Short mmCIF file of C-alpha atoms in Angstrom, two decimals:
data_model
loop_
_atom_site.label_atom_id
_atom_site.label_comp_id
_atom_site.label_asym_id
_atom_site.label_seq_id
_atom_site.Cartn_x
_atom_site.Cartn_y
_atom_site.Cartn_z
CA MET C 1 93.66 -122.09 -69.97
CA SER C 2 92.77 -125.57 -70.73
CA THR C 3 93.77 -128.53 -68.63
CA PRO C 4 94.76 -132.13 -69.63
CA ASN C 5 92.69 -135.22 -69.22
CA PRO C 6 93.26 -136.57 -65.74
CA GLY C 7 95.62 -139.61 -65.66
CA SER C 8 96.91 -138.99 -69.26
CA ASP C 9 100.07 -140.92 -69.87
CA ARG C 10 101.18 -138.86 -72.85
CA PRO C 11 104.57 -137.11 -72.52
CA LEU C 12 104.42 -133.32 -72.38
CA VAL C 13 105.97 -131.24 -75.11
CA VAL C 14 106.06 -127.49 -74.70
CA VAL C 15 105.54 -125.44 -78.05
CA THR C 16 106.06 -121.78 -78.09
CA GLY C 17 104.55 -119.39 -80.56
CA ALA C 18 101.75 -121.95 -81.04
CA SER C 19 98.72 -120.10 -81.80
CA SER C 20 99.39 -120.24 -85.65
CA GLY C 21 101.81 -121.18 -88.31
CA ILE C 22 104.74 -123.64 -87.53
CA GLY C 23 103.86 -123.61 -83.82
CA ALA C 24 100.21 -124.68 -84.40
CA ALA C 25 101.03 -127.14 -87.09
CA SER C 26 103.77 -128.63 -84.88
CA ALA C 27 101.33 -129.22 -82.10
CA ARG C 28 98.96 -131.06 -84.32
CA ALA C 29 101.79 -133.35 -85.82
CA LEU C 30 103.02 -134.10 -82.34
CA ALA C 31 99.72 -134.68 -80.82
CA ALA C 32 99.21 -137.33 -83.72
CA ASP C 33 102.44 -138.82 -82.60
CA GLY C 34 101.14 -139.38 -78.94
CA TRP C 35 102.55 -136.18 -77.31
CA HIS C 36 100.58 -133.92 -75.04
CA PRO C 37 101.26 -130.47 -76.49
CA VAL C 38 101.51 -127.55 -73.77
CA LEU C 39 101.01 -124.51 -76.03
CA GLY C 40 102.20 -120.97 -75.15
CA ALA C 41 101.56 -117.81 -77.06
CA ARG C 42 100.02 -114.25 -76.50
CA ARG C 43 96.98 -114.77 -78.56
CA VAL C 44 95.14 -116.99 -75.96
CA GLU C 45 91.69 -117.34 -77.79
CA ARG C 46 93.55 -118.69 -80.93
CA LEU C 47 95.81 -120.80 -78.72
CA GLN C 48 92.91 -122.38 -76.96
CA GLU C 49 91.31 -123.38 -80.32
CA VAL C 50 94.52 -125.21 -81.16
CA ALA C 51 94.63 -126.85 -77.68
CA ASP C 52 91.06 -127.97 -78.06
CA GLU C 53 91.68 -129.41 -81.47
CA VAL C 54 94.75 -131.48 -80.37
CA GLY C 55 93.77 -132.38 -76.75
CA GLY C 56 96.53 -130.19 -75.35
CA THR C 57 96.89 -127.31 -72.79
CA ALA C 58 96.81 -123.61 -73.59
CA LEU C 59 98.69 -121.29 -71.47
CA SER C 60 99.44 -117.63 -71.97
CA LEU C 61 103.07 -116.78 -72.73
CA ASP C 62 105.10 -113.77 -73.87
CA VAL C 63 108.57 -114.98 -74.33
CA THR C 64 109.86 -111.28 -74.22
CA ASP C 65 108.45 -110.96 -70.59
CA ALA C 66 110.43 -112.74 -67.82
CA GLY C 67 107.42 -112.65 -65.49
CA SER C 68 105.27 -114.22 -68.17
CA VAL C 69 107.89 -116.91 -68.79
CA ALA C 70 108.13 -117.63 -65.02
CA ALA C 71 104.28 -118.04 -64.78
CA PHE C 72 104.16 -120.25 -67.79
CA THR C 73 106.82 -122.52 -66.57
CA ALA C 74 105.31 -122.74 -62.98
CA ALA C 75 102.10 -124.00 -64.81
CA VAL C 76 104.03 -126.50 -66.62
CA GLY C 77 105.59 -127.62 -63.37
CA GLU C 78 102.19 -128.37 -62.12
CA LEU C 79 101.40 -130.58 -65.09
CA ILE C 80 104.84 -132.39 -64.40
CA ALA C 81 104.02 -132.76 -60.71
CA GLY C 82 100.60 -134.41 -61.81
CA GLY C 83 102.69 -137.33 -63.36
CA GLN C 84 103.35 -136.44 -66.87
CA PRO C 85 106.97 -135.95 -67.70
CA LEU C 86 108.33 -133.13 -69.74
CA ARG C 87 110.19 -134.71 -72.58
CA GLY C 88 110.01 -132.12 -75.27
CA LEU C 89 110.41 -128.35 -75.96
CA VAL C 90 109.88 -126.70 -79.40
CA ASN C 91 111.29 -123.08 -79.34
CA ASN C 92 109.19 -121.57 -82.25
CA ALA C 93 108.30 -118.14 -80.77
CA GLY C 94 110.10 -115.21 -82.52
CA GLY C 95 109.75 -113.19 -85.87
CA ALA C 96 111.17 -110.41 -87.95
CA GLN C 97 110.27 -106.63 -88.12
CA GLY C 98 111.21 -104.40 -91.09
CA THR C 99 113.83 -104.68 -93.93
CA GLU C 100 115.78 -101.55 -93.19
CA LYS C 101 119.49 -101.49 -94.11
CA VAL C 102 122.11 -100.95 -91.49
CA ILE C 103 122.44 -97.32 -92.37
CA GLU C 104 118.72 -96.97 -91.51
CA ALA C 105 118.46 -99.62 -88.72
CA ASP C 106 115.68 -99.03 -86.23
CA GLU C 107 116.88 -99.89 -82.79
CA ASP C 108 113.54 -100.66 -81.43
CA LYS C 109 112.86 -103.28 -84.20
CA TRP C 110 116.29 -104.71 -83.49
CA ARG C 111 115.44 -104.86 -79.61
CA TRP C 112 112.12 -106.62 -80.42
CA MET C 113 113.94 -109.17 -82.59
CA TRP C 114 116.56 -109.93 -79.96
CA GLU C 115 113.87 -110.30 -77.17
CA SER C 116 111.69 -112.59 -79.07
CA ASN C 117 114.37 -114.66 -80.91
CA VAL C 118 117.25 -114.72 -78.61
CA LEU C 119 116.39 -113.85 -75.08
CA GLY C 120 112.88 -115.43 -75.29
CA THR C 121 114.46 -118.88 -76.32
CA LEU C 122 117.08 -118.45 -73.60
CA ARG C 123 114.34 -117.84 -70.91
CA VAL C 124 112.14 -120.85 -71.80
CA THR C 125 115.01 -123.27 -72.49
CA LYS C 126 116.81 -122.31 -69.26
CA ALA C 127 113.61 -122.66 -67.19
CA LEU C 128 112.66 -126.03 -68.57
CA LEU C 129 115.91 -127.79 -68.94
CA PRO C 130 116.02 -129.36 -65.39
CA SER C 131 112.79 -130.94 -66.22
CA LEU C 132 113.95 -132.18 -69.53
CA ILE C 133 117.02 -133.67 -68.14
CA ALA C 134 115.01 -135.27 -65.19
CA SER C 135 112.62 -136.98 -67.75
CA GLY C 136 115.54 -139.29 -68.77
CA ASP C 137 114.81 -138.68 -72.48
CA GLY C 138 114.34 -134.99 -73.31
CA HIS C 139 114.57 -133.32 -76.58
CA VAL C 140 114.99 -129.46 -77.45
CA VAL C 141 114.02 -128.32 -80.93
CA THR C 142 114.63 -124.81 -81.83
CA ILE C 143 113.18 -123.47 -85.09
CA THR C 144 115.69 -121.01 -86.39
CA SER C 145 115.92 -120.04 -90.12
CA ILE C 146 118.40 -120.01 -93.00
CA ALA C 147 118.82 -116.48 -91.87
CA GLY C 148 120.79 -117.93 -89.02
CA LEU C 149 123.20 -119.39 -91.45
CA GLU C 150 123.49 -116.61 -93.98
CA VAL C 151 122.79 -113.02 -94.51
CA TYR C 152 120.90 -110.99 -96.90
CA ASP C 153 120.50 -107.26 -97.82
CA GLY C 154 117.93 -105.57 -95.63
CA GLY C 155 117.90 -108.38 -93.12
CA SER C 156 120.76 -107.40 -90.69
CA GLY C 157 118.51 -107.14 -87.57
CA TYR C 158 116.88 -110.52 -88.29
CA THR C 159 119.85 -112.36 -89.49
CA ALA C 160 121.74 -111.08 -86.35
CA ALA C 161 119.16 -112.22 -84.17
CA LYS C 162 118.79 -115.63 -85.86
CA HIS C 163 122.54 -116.28 -85.78
CA ALA C 164 122.65 -115.48 -82.11
CA GLU C 165 119.70 -118.02 -81.47
CA GLY C 166 121.41 -120.62 -83.54
CA ALA C 167 124.66 -120.12 -81.49
CA LEU C 168 122.70 -120.35 -78.18
CA HIS C 169 121.05 -123.57 -79.38
CA ARG C 170 124.20 -125.18 -80.94
CA THR C 171 126.05 -124.42 -77.61
CA LEU C 172 123.44 -126.48 -75.74
CA ARG C 173 124.71 -129.64 -77.85
CA GLY C 174 128.11 -129.48 -76.06
CA GLU C 175 126.93 -128.43 -72.75
CA LEU C 176 124.42 -131.27 -72.44
CA LEU C 177 126.70 -133.98 -73.60
CA GLY C 178 126.34 -136.91 -71.42
CA GLU C 179 122.84 -135.69 -70.33
CA PRO C 180 119.78 -137.68 -71.58
CA VAL C 181 118.53 -134.73 -73.86
CA ARG C 182 118.90 -134.36 -77.57
CA VAL C 183 119.19 -131.10 -79.34
CA THR C 184 117.97 -130.35 -82.91
CA GLU C 185 118.05 -127.17 -84.97
CA ILE C 186 115.51 -126.70 -87.68
CA ALA C 187 116.28 -123.94 -90.10
CA PRO C 188 113.60 -123.38 -92.72
CA GLY C 189 113.72 -121.19 -95.80
CA ALA C 190 110.61 -119.32 -97.08
CA VAL C 191 107.50 -120.59 -95.40
CA GLU C 192 104.19 -119.03 -96.19
CA THR C 193 102.72 -118.09 -92.77
CA GLU C 194 102.04 -114.82 -90.89
CA PHE C 195 105.70 -114.16 -90.79
CA ALA C 196 105.94 -111.79 -93.66
CA LEU C 197 102.79 -110.03 -92.62
CA VAL C 198 104.20 -109.32 -89.18
CA ARG C 199 107.52 -108.23 -90.76
CA PHE C 200 105.81 -105.66 -92.93
CA ASP C 201 103.42 -104.53 -90.24
CA GLY C 202 100.22 -105.93 -91.78
CA ASP C 203 100.79 -104.83 -95.33
CA GLU C 204 99.23 -107.77 -97.04
CA ALA C 205 100.17 -106.84 -100.64
CA ARG C 206 103.88 -106.43 -99.61
CA ALA C 207 103.84 -109.73 -97.70
CA ALA C 208 102.26 -111.63 -100.76
CA LYS C 209 105.02 -110.47 -103.02
CA VAL C 210 107.59 -112.44 -100.92
CA TYR C 211 106.08 -115.64 -102.25
CA GLU C 212 105.18 -114.46 -105.63
CA GLY C 213 106.10 -116.80 -108.43
CA ILE C 214 107.33 -119.48 -106.16
CA THR C 215 105.90 -122.63 -104.38
CA PRO C 216 106.95 -121.87 -100.79
CA LEU C 217 107.07 -124.29 -97.90
CA VAL C 218 103.92 -124.39 -95.55
CA ALA C 219 103.73 -124.69 -91.90
CA GLN C 220 102.84 -128.40 -92.07
CA ASP C 221 106.01 -129.10 -94.05
CA VAL C 222 108.17 -127.90 -91.08
CA ALA C 223 105.94 -129.51 -88.61
CA GLU C 224 106.35 -132.87 -90.11
CA VAL C 225 110.27 -132.39 -89.96
CA VAL C 226 109.85 -131.44 -86.23
CA ALA C 227 107.83 -134.64 -85.61
CA PHE C 228 110.25 -136.75 -87.52
CA ALA C 229 113.23 -135.56 -85.66
CA MET C 230 111.51 -136.03 -82.15
CA SER C 231 110.32 -139.59 -83.20
CA ARG C 232 113.82 -141.03 -83.86
CA PRO C 233 115.23 -143.41 -81.27
CA SER C 234 116.54 -141.66 -78.27
CA HIS C 235 120.30 -142.54 -79.24
CA VAL C 236 119.75 -140.70 -82.63
CA ASN C 237 120.43 -136.83 -82.55
CA LEU C 238 119.65 -134.93 -85.69
CA ASP C 239 121.79 -131.81 -85.19
CA THR C 240 120.84 -129.43 -87.93
CA ILE C 241 118.15 -129.66 -90.47
CA VAL C 242 117.87 -127.20 -93.38
CA LEU C 243 114.77 -127.18 -95.48
CA LYS C 244 113.77 -124.80 -98.29
CA PRO C 245 111.36 -124.75 -101.21
CA ARG C 246 112.72 -126.17 -104.45
CA ASP C 247 112.27 -122.74 -105.86
CA GLN C 248 114.89 -121.31 -103.37
CA ALA C 249 118.64 -121.57 -103.39
CA THR C 250 119.57 -118.80 -100.86
CA GLY C 251 117.92 -116.05 -98.82
CA MET C 252 118.15 -113.73 -101.81
CA ARG C 253 118.11 -116.20 -104.68
CA PHE C 254 114.79 -117.68 -105.99
CA HIS C 255 113.44 -119.03 -109.16
CA ARG C 256 110.18 -117.09 -109.76
CA ARG C 257 107.79 -118.13 -112.48
CA SER C 258 106.01 -115.30 -114.41
#
């Protein structure tokens, strides 16, 4: 675990799933905008490298484990008690496993996707909302997916989880009306990160085929949108932002160059 510079006046922003990909890129973009990133993920060594790079704080976090979330949020509370307000939360942890059709559905994979995408987002958001409200100018950003807005063959487990995560997040928009907290959902299409590698259980060749013949988004593309949304004046709420590669129309329709 790393600790912040004593007396730092940068507001805190929690970023989950921050050891690589969109989470790590978001930490870099937000640090450049003057935030103090508090980074959570399971791969602590990689997380620490990102924290050292951006001048942030690395804390172990497994969003599928309620005890881990409790320990993480307690540590965030210590930073708040030290005088740095928590003004931002980027819910980025999650992922997909497998592409089985409904008739072949693997309940263990479904359970993991719901734990990581839905219940994980619920646990972290629920725990940190009081501090975000108390800051007087909080912001919850949730990275969902176009899979939360549409469905595609072989994606029932992931699209179901992302639809649920999106519904959870959008419900906050009404529940927080009148409170000093903004709520933004960012729904990317195809982003070339470790996402496909995890989905296909480390099969590099199969993961590479997802992006074959297209120019996909990269993590920095999404991170720049996160930073833009969070840099708007406090009265401006960007509710939902959808971004896709130019080569992608839907979850199943791509223009692939030979």
